[in-house]
Tab-separated table of C-alpha atoms and ligand atoms in Angstrom:
chain	number	residue	atom	x	y	z
A	1	UNK	CA	0.000	0.000	0.000
A	2	UNK	CA	1.497	3.378	-0.939
A	3	UNK	CA	2.453	5.760	1.830
A	4	UNK	CA	3.165	9.431	1.568
A	5	UNK	CA	6.314	9.004	-0.498
A	6	UNK	CA	6.431	10.011	-4.133
A	7	UNK	CA	5.490	6.568	-5.377
A	8	UNK	CA	2.380	7.283	-7.429
A	9	UNK	CA	2.473	7.979	-11.156
A	10	UNK	CA	-0.036	10.788	-11.539
A	11	UNK	CA	-1.576	12.449	-14.573
A	12	UNK	CA	-3.888	15.459	-14.602
A	13	UNK	CA	-6.054	15.291	-17.725
A	14	UNK	CA	-6.855	18.614	-19.385
A	15	UNK	CA	-8.729	19.768	-22.456
A	16	UNK	CA	-6.271	20.126	-25.351
A	17	UNK	CA	-4.434	23.444	-25.119
A	18	UNK	CA	-4.786	23.830	-21.328
A	19	UNK	CA	-1.797	21.620	-20.397
A	20	UNK	CA	0.688	24.443	-19.699
A	21	UNK	CA	-1.817	26.352	-17.536
A	22	UNK	CA	-2.410	23.201	-15.497
A	23	UNK	CA	1.358	22.657	-15.099
A	24	UNK	CA	1.645	26.266	-13.858
A	25	UNK	CA	-1.128	25.613	-11.329
A	26	UNK	CA	0.727	22.523	-10.103
A	27	UNK	CA	3.951	24.553	-9.858
A	28	UNK	CA	2.113	26.986	-7.534
A	29	UNK	CA	1.265	23.952	-5.359
A	30	UNK	CA	4.993	23.124	-5.293
A	31	UNK	CA	4.713	20.255	-7.790
A	32	UNK	CA	6.990	20.027	-10.833
A	33	UNK	CA	5.100	18.243	-13.625
A	34	UNK	CA	5.858	17.463	-17.268
A	35	UNK	CA	3.545	18.755	-19.962
A	36	UNK	CA	2.278	16.029	-22.321
A	37	UNK	CA	-0.427	16.139	-24.977
A	38	UNK	CA	-3.732	16.074	-23.092
A	39	UNK	CA	-2.401	16.694	-19.601
A	40	UNK	CA	0.498	16.842	-17.163
A	41	UNK	CA	2.407	13.980	-15.535
A	42	UNK	CA	4.355	13.703	-12.314
A	43	UNK	CA	5.414	11.230	-9.614
A	44	UNK	CA	3.767	12.172	-6.375
A	45	UNK	CA	2.299	11.315	-3.010
A	46	UNK	CA	-1.247	10.646	-1.878
A	47	UNK	CA	-1.308	14.164	-0.441
A	48	UNK	CA	-0.415	15.566	-3.878
A	49	UNK	CA	-3.095	13.442	-5.503
A	50	UNK	CA	-5.699	14.825	-3.099
A	51	UNK	CA	-4.417	18.410	-3.393
A	52	UNK	CA	-4.531	18.265	-7.203
A	53	UNK	CA	-8.178	17.172	-7.072
A	54	UNK	CA	-9.116	19.832	-4.536
A	55	UNK	CA	-7.132	22.754	-5.967
A	56	UNK	CA	-6.695	22.429	-9.763
A	57	UNK	CA	-8.967	24.806	-11.659
A	58	UNK	CA	-8.061	23.775	-15.215
A	59	UNK	CA	-7.832	19.949	-14.972
A	60	UNK	CA	-10.688	17.666	-16.040
A	61	UNK	CA	-9.678	14.755	-13.785
A	62	UNK	CA	-6.634	13.218	-12.092
A	63	UNK	CA	-5.504	9.662	-12.898
A	64	UNK	CA	-3.259	7.249	-11.010
A	65	UNK	CA	-1.234	4.708	-12.988
A	66	UNK	CA	-2.311	1.148	-12.117
A	67	UNK	CA	0.094	-0.603	-14.495
A	68	UNK	CA	1.959	-0.480	-17.774
A	69	UNK	CA	3.021	-3.425	-19.945
A	70	UNK	CA	3.430	-4.636	-23.533
A	71	UNK	CA	0.693	-6.883	-24.924
A	72	UNK	CA	0.338	-8.149	-28.480
A	73	UNK	CA	-2.208	-10.875	-27.777
A	74	UNK	CA	-5.262	-11.284	-25.564
A	75	UNK	CA	-3.519	-13.947	-23.494
A	76	UNK	CA	-0.665	-11.512	-22.754
A	77	UNK	CA	-3.205	-8.831	-21.849
A	78	UNK	CA	-5.046	-11.229	-19.512
A	79	UNK	CA	-1.816	-12.410	-17.852
A	80	UNK	CA	-0.657	-8.859	-17.076
A	81	UNK	CA	-4.080	-7.492	-16.189
A	82	UNK	CA	-4.662	-10.249	-13.595
A	83	UNK	CA	-1.539	-9.194	-11.713
A	84	UNK	CA	-2.583	-5.589	-11.176
A	85	UNK	CA	-3.744	-4.306	-7.777
A	86	UNK	CA	-7.423	-3.771	-8.642
A	87	UNK	CA	-8.674	-4.332	-5.117
A	88	UNK	CA	-7.099	-1.118	-4.010
A	89	UNK	CA	-9.479	0.842	-6.276
A	90	UNK	CA	-12.526	-1.422	-6.240
A	91	UNK	CA	-12.268	-2.245	-2.559
A	92	UNK	CA	-15.978	-2.225	-1.870
A	93	UNK	CA	-17.512	-5.433	-3.181
A	94	UNK	CA	-20.209	-4.932	-5.729
A	95	UNK	CA	-18.836	-1.568	-6.801
A	96	UNK	CA	-19.524	-0.883	-10.457
A	97	UNK	CA	-16.626	-0.274	-12.828
A	98	UNK	CA	-16.532	1.700	-16.056
A	99	UNK	CA	-13.756	1.355	-18.608
A	100	UNK	CA	-12.706	3.853	-21.246
A	101	UNK	CA	-10.531	2.106	-23.808
A	102	UNK	CA	-8.553	3.547	-26.711
A	103	UNK	CA	-6.150	1.691	-28.987
A	104	UNK	CA	-3.842	3.244	-31.575
A	105	UNK	CA	-1.259	1.540	-33.798
A	106	UNK	CA	-1.497	-1.722	-31.832
A	107	UNK	CA	-2.107	-5.376	-32.652
A	108	UNK	CA	-4.950	-5.414	-30.151
A	109	UNK	CA	-7.259	-2.833	-31.645
A	110	UNK	CA	-10.766	-4.075	-30.831
A	111	UNK	CA	-11.616	-1.777	-27.943
A	112	UNK	CA	-14.670	-3.684	-26.698
A	113	UNK	CA	-12.744	-6.974	-26.661
A	114	UNK	CA	-9.883	-5.321	-24.719
A	115	UNK	CA	-12.402	-3.927	-22.243
A	116	UNK	CA	-14.009	-7.313	-21.774
A	117	UNK	CA	-10.631	-8.967	-20.908
A	118	UNK	CA	-9.760	-6.205	-18.452
A	119	UNK	CA	-13.193	-6.362	-16.811
A	120	UNK	CA	-12.768	-10.137	-16.378
A	121	UNK	CA	-9.378	-9.583	-14.695
A	122	UNK	CA	-10.902	-7.050	-12.282
A	123	UNK	CA	-13.860	-9.312	-11.573
A	124	UNK	CA	-11.587	-12.300	-10.790
A	125	UNK	CA	-9.740	-10.320	-8.156
A	126	UNK	CA	-12.225	-7.807	-6.774
A	127	UNK	CA	-15.629	-9.046	-7.979
A	128	UNK	CA	-18.419	-9.634	-8.159
A	129	UNK	CA	-18.742	-6.180	-9.631
A	130	UNK	CA	-21.860	-4.063	-9.855
A	131	UNK	CA	-23.328	-3.239	-13.264
A	132	UNK	CA	-20.184	-2.336	-15.171
A	133	UNK	CA	-19.711	-1.025	-18.663
A	134	UNK	CA	-17.105	-0.133	-21.194
A	135	UNK	CA	-16.765	2.444	-23.920
A	136	UNK	CA	-14.211	3.908	-26.261
A	137	UNK	CA	-13.256	7.506	-26.925
A	138	UNK	CA	-12.299	10.343	-24.664
A	139	UNK	CA	-14.008	12.712	-22.295
A	140	UNK	CA	-13.787	15.540	-24.835
A	141	UNK	CA	-15.428	13.385	-27.503
A	142	UNK	CA	-18.192	12.400	-25.098
A	143	UNK	CA	-18.805	16.045	-24.240
A	144	UNK	CA	-18.781	17.142	-27.867
A	145	UNK	CA	-21.190	14.473	-29.044
A	146	UNK	CA	-23.427	14.843	-26.025
A	147	UNK	CA	-23.258	11.054	-25.688
A	148	UNK	CA	-23.686	9.430	-22.322
A	149	UNK	CA	-20.086	9.283	-21.150
A	150	UNK	CA	-18.480	6.420	-19.322
A	151	UNK	CA	-18.728	8.565	-16.180
A	152	UNK	CA	-22.530	8.449	-16.159
A	153	UNK	CA	-22.685	6.507	-12.896
A	154	UNK	CA	-20.967	8.772	-10.358
A	155	UNK	CA	-20.382	5.823	-7.983
A	156	UNK	CA	-18.655	3.627	-10.567
A	157	UNK	CA	-14.860	3.446	-10.565
A	158	UNK	CA	-13.512	4.581	-13.940
A	159	UNK	CA	-10.381	2.977	-15.394
A	160	UNK	CA	-8.718	4.399	-18.483
A	161	UNK	CA	-7.033	1.774	-20.679
A	162	UNK	CA	-4.795	3.077	-23.445
A	163	UNK	CA	-2.948	1.022	-26.053
A	164	UNK	CA	-0.274	2.802	-28.081
A	165	UNK	CA	2.160	0.827	-30.245
A	166	UNK	CA	1.325	-2.359	-28.262
A	167	UNK	CA	2.112	-0.705	-24.931
A	168	UNK	CA	-0.844	-0.820	-22.575
A	169	UNK	CA	-1.225	1.808	-19.856
A	170	UNK	CA	-4.004	1.404	-17.312
A	171	UNK	CA	-4.966	4.223	-14.956
A	172	UNK	CA	-7.577	4.654	-12.244
A	173	UNK	CA	-9.582	7.849	-12.146
A	174	UNK	CA	-9.233	9.528	-8.739
A	175	UNK	CA	-11.770	12.292	-9.373
A	176	UNK	CA	-15.141	10.631	-9.991
A	177	UNK	CA	-17.311	13.358	-11.456
A	178	UNK	CA	-15.139	15.461	-13.775
A	179	UNK	CA	-13.517	18.374	-11.963
A	180	UNK	CA	-15.408	21.013	-13.933
A	181	UNK	CA	-18.458	19.831	-12.001
A	182	UNK	CA	-17.641	22.028	-9.013
A	183	UNK	CA	-21.216	21.693	-7.751
A	184	UNK	CA	-22.270	25.354	-7.854
A	185	UNK	CA	-23.654	25.478	-11.379
A	186	UNK	CA	-27.084	23.956	-11.338
A	187	UNK	CA	-28.878	26.761	-13.176
A	188	UNK	CA	-27.641	27.293	-16.725
A	189	UNK	CA	-28.404	29.840	-19.413
A	190	UNK	CA	-27.729	29.245	-23.119
A	191	UNK	CA	-24.323	27.803	-24.133
A	192	UNK	CA	-22.668	27.737	-20.700
A	193	UNK	CA	-18.902	27.690	-20.560
A	194	UNK	CA	-17.210	24.816	-18.764
A	195	UNK	CA	-15.887	25.943	-15.392
A	196	UNK	CA	-12.406	24.613	-16.249
A	197	UNK	CA	-12.332	26.627	-19.480
A	198	UNK	CA	-13.574	29.761	-17.700
A	199	UNK	CA	-10.750	29.380	-15.160
A	200	UNK	CA	-8.294	28.805	-18.028
A	201	UNK	CA	-9.469	32.015	-19.721
A	202	UNK	CA	-8.856	33.994	-16.534
A	203	UNK	CA	-5.461	32.418	-15.836
A	204	UNK	CA	-4.418	32.464	-19.522
A	205	UNK	CA	-5.423	36.099	-20.021
A	206	UNK	CA	-3.021	37.121	-17.250
A	207	UNK	CA	-5.792	38.616	-15.070
A	208	UNK	CA	-3.935	39.353	-11.823
A	209	UNK	CA	-7.009	38.660	-9.565
A	210	UNK	CA	-6.573	41.992	-7.767
A	211	UNK	CA	-7.872	44.324	-10.483
A	212	UNK	CA	-11.516	44.781	-11.576
A	213	UNK	CA	-13.111	42.099	-13.727
A	214	UNK	CA	-16.028	42.622	-16.094
A	215	UNK	CA	-18.086	40.146	-18.153
A	216	UNK	CA	-20.846	42.024	-20.033
A	217	UNK	CA	-22.161	38.803	-21.708
A	218	UNK	CA	-22.161	36.694	-18.556
A	219	UNK	CA	-24.907	34.124	-19.230
A	220	UNK	CA	-24.972	31.810	-16.195
A	221	UNK	CA	-22.068	33.754	-14.639
A	222	UNK	CA	-19.266	31.187	-14.942
A	223	UNK	CA	-16.417	33.646	-15.655
A	224	UNK	CA	-17.434	36.040	-12.881
A	225	UNK	CA	-17.876	33.172	-10.395
A	226	UNK	CA	-14.529	31.569	-11.305
A	227	UNK	CA	-12.985	35.068	-10.978
A	228	UNK	CA	-14.478	35.506	-7.516
A	229	UNK	CA	-13.230	32.035	-6.492
A	230	UNK	CA	-9.715	33.014	-7.628
A	231	UNK	CA	-9.967	36.408	-5.910
A	232	UNK	CA	-11.124	34.826	-2.622
A	233	UNK	CA	-8.642	31.928	-3.002
A	234	UNK	CA	-11.488	29.437	-2.689
A	235	UNK	CA	-10.329	26.011	-3.895
A	236	UNK	CA	-12.617	24.830	-6.720
A	237	UNK	CA	-13.370	21.670	-4.732
A	238	UNK	CA	-14.856	23.834	-1.965
A	239	UNK	CA	-16.966	25.947	-4.316
A	240	UNK	CA	-20.378	24.604	-3.311
A	241	UNK	CA	-22.435	23.247	-0.431
A	242	UNK	CA	-21.222	25.865	2.046
A	243	UNK	CA	-17.567	24.910	1.634
A	244	UNK	CA	-18.016	21.159	2.090
A	245	UNK	CA	-15.820	19.386	-0.482
A	246	UNK	CA	-17.563	17.706	-3.377
A	247	UNK	CA	-17.050	13.935	-3.412
A	248	UNK	CA	-14.079	12.249	-5.147
A	249	UNK	CA	-13.511	8.669	-6.310
A	250	UNK	CA	-10.356	8.329	-4.172
A	251	UNK	CA	-12.466	8.567	-0.986
A	252	UNK	CA	-13.713	5.002	-1.707
A	253	UNK	CA	-10.207	3.535	-2.252
A	254	UNK	CA	-8.761	1.029	0.194
A	255	UNK	CA	-5.790	3.311	0.969
A	256	UNK	CA	-7.842	6.474	1.482
A	257	UNK	CA	-6.103	8.469	4.196
A	258	UNK	CA	-8.825	10.533	5.842
A	259	UNK	CA	-6.281	12.285	8.089
A	260	UNK	CA	-4.242	13.596	5.138
A	261	UNK	CA	-7.421	14.630	3.316
A	262	UNK	CA	-8.920	16.463	6.282
A	263	UNK	CA	-5.678	18.325	6.881
A	264	UNK	CA	-5.626	19.499	3.244
A	265	UNK	CA	-9.272	20.554	3.367
A	266	UNK	CA	-8.552	22.439	6.597
A	267	UNK	CA	-5.645	24.315	4.972
A	268	UNK	CA	-7.797	25.137	1.946
A	269	UNK	CA	-10.519	26.516	4.239
A	270	UNK	CA	-7.988	28.614	6.177
A	271	UNK	CA	-6.668	30.126	2.928
A	272	UNK	CA	-10.065	31.607	1.957
A	273	UNK	CA	-10.191	35.411	2.036
A	274	UNK	CA	-13.346	37.019	3.478
A	275	UNK	CA	-13.942	39.104	0.316
A	276	UNK	CA	-12.552	39.443	-3.200
A	277	UNK	CA	-11.784	43.119	-2.459
A	278	UNK	CA	-12.102	44.191	-6.097
A	279	UNK	CA	-15.118	44.991	-8.242
A	280	UNK	CA	-16.382	42.003	-10.239
A	281	UNK	CA	-19.214	43.007	-12.560
A	282	UNK	CA	-21.325	40.639	-14.626
A	283	UNK	CA	-24.233	41.563	-16.856
A	284	UNK	CA	-26.403	40.087	-19.585
A	285	UNK	CA	-29.481	41.399	-21.358
A	286	UNK	CA	-31.358	38.205	-20.507
A	287	UNK	CA	-32.978	38.518	-17.053
A	288	UNK	CA	-33.366	34.714	-16.829
A	289	UNK	CA	-29.601	34.323	-17.286
A	290	UNK	CA	-28.956	36.869	-14.523
A	291	UNK	CA	-31.265	34.977	-12.145
A	292	UNK	CA	-29.421	31.736	-12.952
A	293	UNK	CA	-26.050	33.460	-12.476
A	294	UNK	CA	-27.081	34.835	-9.072
A	295	UNK	CA	-28.288	31.411	-7.916
A	296	UNK	CA	-24.999	29.841	-9.042
A	297	UNK	CA	-22.931	32.535	-7.310
A	298	UNK	CA	-24.934	32.022	-4.111
A	299	UNK	CA	-24.216	28.264	-4.210
A	300	UNK	CA	-20.515	28.982	-4.782
A	301	UNK	CA	-20.519	31.308	-1.744
A	302	UNK	CA	-19.462	34.380	-3.780
A	303	UNK	CA	-22.751	36.256	-4.302
A	304	UNK	CA	-21.511	39.253	-2.283
A	305	UNK	CA	-18.362	39.505	-4.425
A	306	UNK	CA	-20.159	40.042	-7.750
A	307	UNK	CA	-22.440	42.826	-8.958
A	308	UNK	CA	-24.974	41.275	-11.332
A	309	UNK	CA	-27.119	43.425	-13.591
A	310	UNK	CA	-29.613	42.711	-16.365
A	311	UNK	CA	-28.470	45.166	-19.019
A	312	UNK	CA	-27.604	45.277	-22.679
A	313	UNK	CA	-23.998	45.535	-23.775
A	314	UNK	CA	-24.563	49.096	-25.042
A	315	UNK	CA	-25.519	50.266	-21.519
A	316	UNK	CA	-22.493	48.816	-19.678
A	317	UNK	CA	-20.299	51.259	-17.689
A	318	UNK	CA	-16.651	50.862	-16.642
A	319	UNK	CA	-16.477	49.578	-13.054
A	320	UNK	CA	-13.053	51.201	-12.544
A	321	UNK	CA	-10.250	53.064	-14.330
A	322	UNK	CA	-8.440	49.860	-15.330
A	323	UNK	CA	-9.179	46.172	-15.334
A	324	UNK	CA	-9.854	43.073	-17.412
A	325	UNK	CA	-12.906	42.496	-19.591
A	326	UNK	CA	-13.033	38.710	-19.994
A	327	UNK	CA	-15.948	37.317	-21.936
A	328	UNK	CA	-17.366	34.481	-24.032
A	329	UNK	CA	-19.501	36.081	-26.746
A	330	UNK	CA	-21.881	33.958	-28.782
A	331	UNK	CA	-20.413	32.606	-32.015
A	332	UNK	CA	-22.823	31.487	-34.668
A	333	UNK	CA	-22.291	28.319	-36.612
A	334	UNK	CA	-25.416	28.550	-38.697
A	335	UNK	CA	-26.077	30.590	-41.838
A	336	UNK	CA	-27.980	33.787	-41.098
A	337	UNK	CA	-26.397	34.328	-37.685
A	338	UNK	CA	-23.432	36.282	-38.984
A	339	UNK	CA	-24.986	39.746	-39.440
A	340	UNK	CA	-26.393	40.175	-35.904
A	341	UNK	CA	-23.162	38.704	-34.522
A	342	UNK	CA	-21.051	41.171	-36.485
A	343	UNK	CA	-23.111	43.973	-34.913
A	344	UNK	CA	-22.657	42.447	-31.470
A	345	UNK	CA	-18.856	42.255	-31.890
A	346	UNK	CA	-18.805	45.850	-33.188
A	347	UNK	CA	-20.802	46.917	-30.088
A	348	UNK	CA	-18.329	45.071	-27.852
A	349	UNK	CA	-15.431	46.874	-29.588
A	350	UNK	CA	-17.194	50.217	-29.140
A	351	UNK	CA	-17.774	49.587	-25.450
A	352	UNK	CA	-14.099	48.689	-25.021
A	353	UNK	CA	-12.671	51.655	-26.950
A	354	UNK	CA	-15.125	54.327	-25.716
A	355	UNK	CA	-15.360	53.376	-22.039
A	356	UNK	CA	-12.556	50.958	-21.240
A	357	UNK	CA	-9.400	52.525	-22.694
A	358	UNK	CA	-6.386	51.132	-20.852
A	359	UNK	CA	-8.255	47.909	-19.982
A	360	UNK	CA	-7.301	44.458	-21.213
A	361	UNK	CA	-9.821	42.633	-23.391
A	362	UNK	CA	-9.838	38.819	-23.427
A	363	UNK	CA	-12.357	36.720	-25.279
A	364	UNK	CA	-12.967	33.230	-26.525
A	365	UNK	CA	-13.193	33.374	-30.274
A	366	UNK	CA	-14.247	30.886	-32.938
A	367	UNK	CA	-14.221	33.201	-35.940
A	368	UNK	CA	-11.497	35.642	-36.996
A	369	UNK	CA	-13.951	37.588	-39.170
A	370	UNK	CA	-15.977	38.407	-36.052
A	371	UNK	CA	-12.819	39.416	-34.116
A	372	UNK	CA	-12.046	41.892	-36.906
A	373	UNK	CA	-15.251	43.793	-36.015
A	374	UNK	CA	-13.851	44.688	-32.585
A	375	UNK	CA	-11.273	47.227	-33.748
A	376	UNK	CA	-8.957	46.046	-30.940
A	377	UNK	CA	-5.642	44.342	-31.708
A	378	UNK	CA	-5.732	40.907	-30.126
A	379	UNK	CA	-3.080	38.199	-29.817
A	380	UNK	CA	-3.765	34.481	-29.633
A	381	UNK	CA	-2.859	33.094	-26.213
A	382	UNK	CA	-4.111	29.536	-26.520
A	383	UNK	CA	-6.162	27.188	-28.664
A	384	UNK	CA	-8.608	24.673	-27.290
A	385	UNK	CA	-12.109	23.452	-28.033
A	386	UNK	CA	-15.443	24.347	-26.503
A	387	UNK	CA	-18.214	21.787	-26.930
A	388	UNK	CA	-16.357	20.348	-29.930
A	389	UNK	CA	-15.826	23.738	-31.639
A	390	UNK	CA	-12.182	24.877	-32.051
A	391	UNK	CA	-11.717	28.162	-30.173
A	392	UNK	CA	-8.872	30.555	-29.383
A	393	UNK	CA	-8.299	32.749	-26.351
A	394	UNK	CA	-7.520	36.209	-27.743
A	395	UNK	CA	-6.085	38.934	-25.511
A	396	UNK	CA	-5.193	42.577	-26.170
A	397	UNK	CA	-4.911	45.978	-24.558
A	398	UNK	CA	-7.634	48.452	-25.441
A	399	UNK	CA	-6.503	51.755	-26.975
A	400	UNK	CA	-8.688	54.818	-26.934
A	401	UNK	CA	-11.070	55.325	-29.846
A	402	UNK	CA	-9.417	57.773	-32.236
A	403	UNK	CA	-12.041	59.518	-34.323
B	1	SAM	C1	-22.231	32.277	-25.050
B	1	SAM	S1	-23.287	33.012	-23.899
B	1	SAM	C2	-22.264	33.252	-22.493
B	1	SAM	C3	-22.222	32.015	-21.629
B	1	SAM	C4	-21.539	32.231	-20.307
B	1	SAM	N1	-20.105	32.399	-20.433
B	1	SAM	C5	-21.860	31.096	-19.347
B	1	SAM	O1	-20.938	30.449	-18.843
B	1	SAM	O2	-23.057	30.803	-19.127
B	1	SAM	C6	-23.486	34.652	-24.501
B	1	SAM	C7	-24.438	35.530	-23.711
B	1	SAM	O3	-24.482	36.831	-24.345
B	1	SAM	C8	-25.755	37.394	-24.089
B	1	SAM	N2	-25.970	38.497	-25.044
B	1	SAM	C9	-26.069	38.409	-26.409
B	1	SAM	N3	-26.228	39.637	-26.928
B	1	SAM	C10	-26.215	40.530	-25.897
B	1	SAM	C11	-26.308	41.956	-25.796
B	1	SAM	N4	-26.459	42.719	-26.876
B	1	SAM	N5	-26.237	42.525	-24.580
B	1	SAM	C12	-26.076	41.756	-23.464
B	1	SAM	N6	-26.007	40.405	-23.489
B	1	SAM	C13	-26.074	39.801	-24.696
B	1	SAM	C14	-26.708	36.220	-24.234
B	1	SAM	O4	-27.914	36.460	-23.511
B	1	SAM	C15	-25.876	35.055	-23.659
B	1	SAM	O5	-26.224	34.813	-22.294
């Protein structure tokens, strides 16, 4: 059984493009991690595993390596899989298991057949299992297609099985529900932004968390709420239910160390500031969205840190002499949406140049032609995807309107 030494192979999964931001977050926790496509890897302790789950704002989930071996036949796969320490993760008898299998450039390519062999190995050692299931693909693909992901059952233990060039890597998911499910966002307006992407926009834009923040197209309030959480130093895992941590898969593991966990949660609670201390303004013309945003902020414990207003973009005022406007404007994918959107982007540019000179503008963009309507020079900071659509985080300083 692992102790608190650095004997766990850990991997924080991120959306593509957010890896470096996640590595920077880990560095602030004192953890040096290597950036890889789709996440960041490091060797760490149980305490680091728990801290990553509680504190990371940009990671989707945290995995622990269960085993790694070469397998070119099903009998090899079975032999290796039977030797792995499944009981540690499926300690409770009857616990359901879900498997997410991918295979690339490998002799064993039939993902369902791989899953079936691995499930049998788990069942032999730690069964009988509850209703278990297996699927292919990734979290991002599940989210984009809207398909029921392998994480549907929040009590099931998820294992990620990856074959690449006949090398099989098996990992156990320590998070349970994906980490963007902080617990505060139960009311949603149209096209809500994932909490992890909202946090990535704030961190990636360079917002220093002690200058005013404005989102004039706030929808269900995700950017403002994530901003308030950063400003108050509230760990994302404490951002609901009055500061009680959301549940994690690792709490059901045989080696769960409640003492280590409670100490970390205690430190996270002690770090919380009583107020953000800076103006955070969020508005939207849709009164229903503002109601949803307020309810979400209340659940996150940051309602008093944010000024919410139902108002159109054209009526927005500067909440201070300098700050960051960070927003996620609508981007149309269908024919006929372009003209009103061009007007909306022009109105956003006018607001910035007439009332927010000296501010920094950061937005999530899917269409360069719409960005051109802003009249503000923007640089690309990162590329990722939002609900399956490729998007870029664009950031620039607003100059005064000269005319
Ligand atoms: C893509 S959504 C923002 C989603 C938000 N980031 C969230 O997490 O829920 C864009 C928002 O812009 C708002 N909006 C569109 N045109 C507007 C305008 N002219 N003035 C104010 N709000 C507007 C819509 O009501 C919508 O809530």
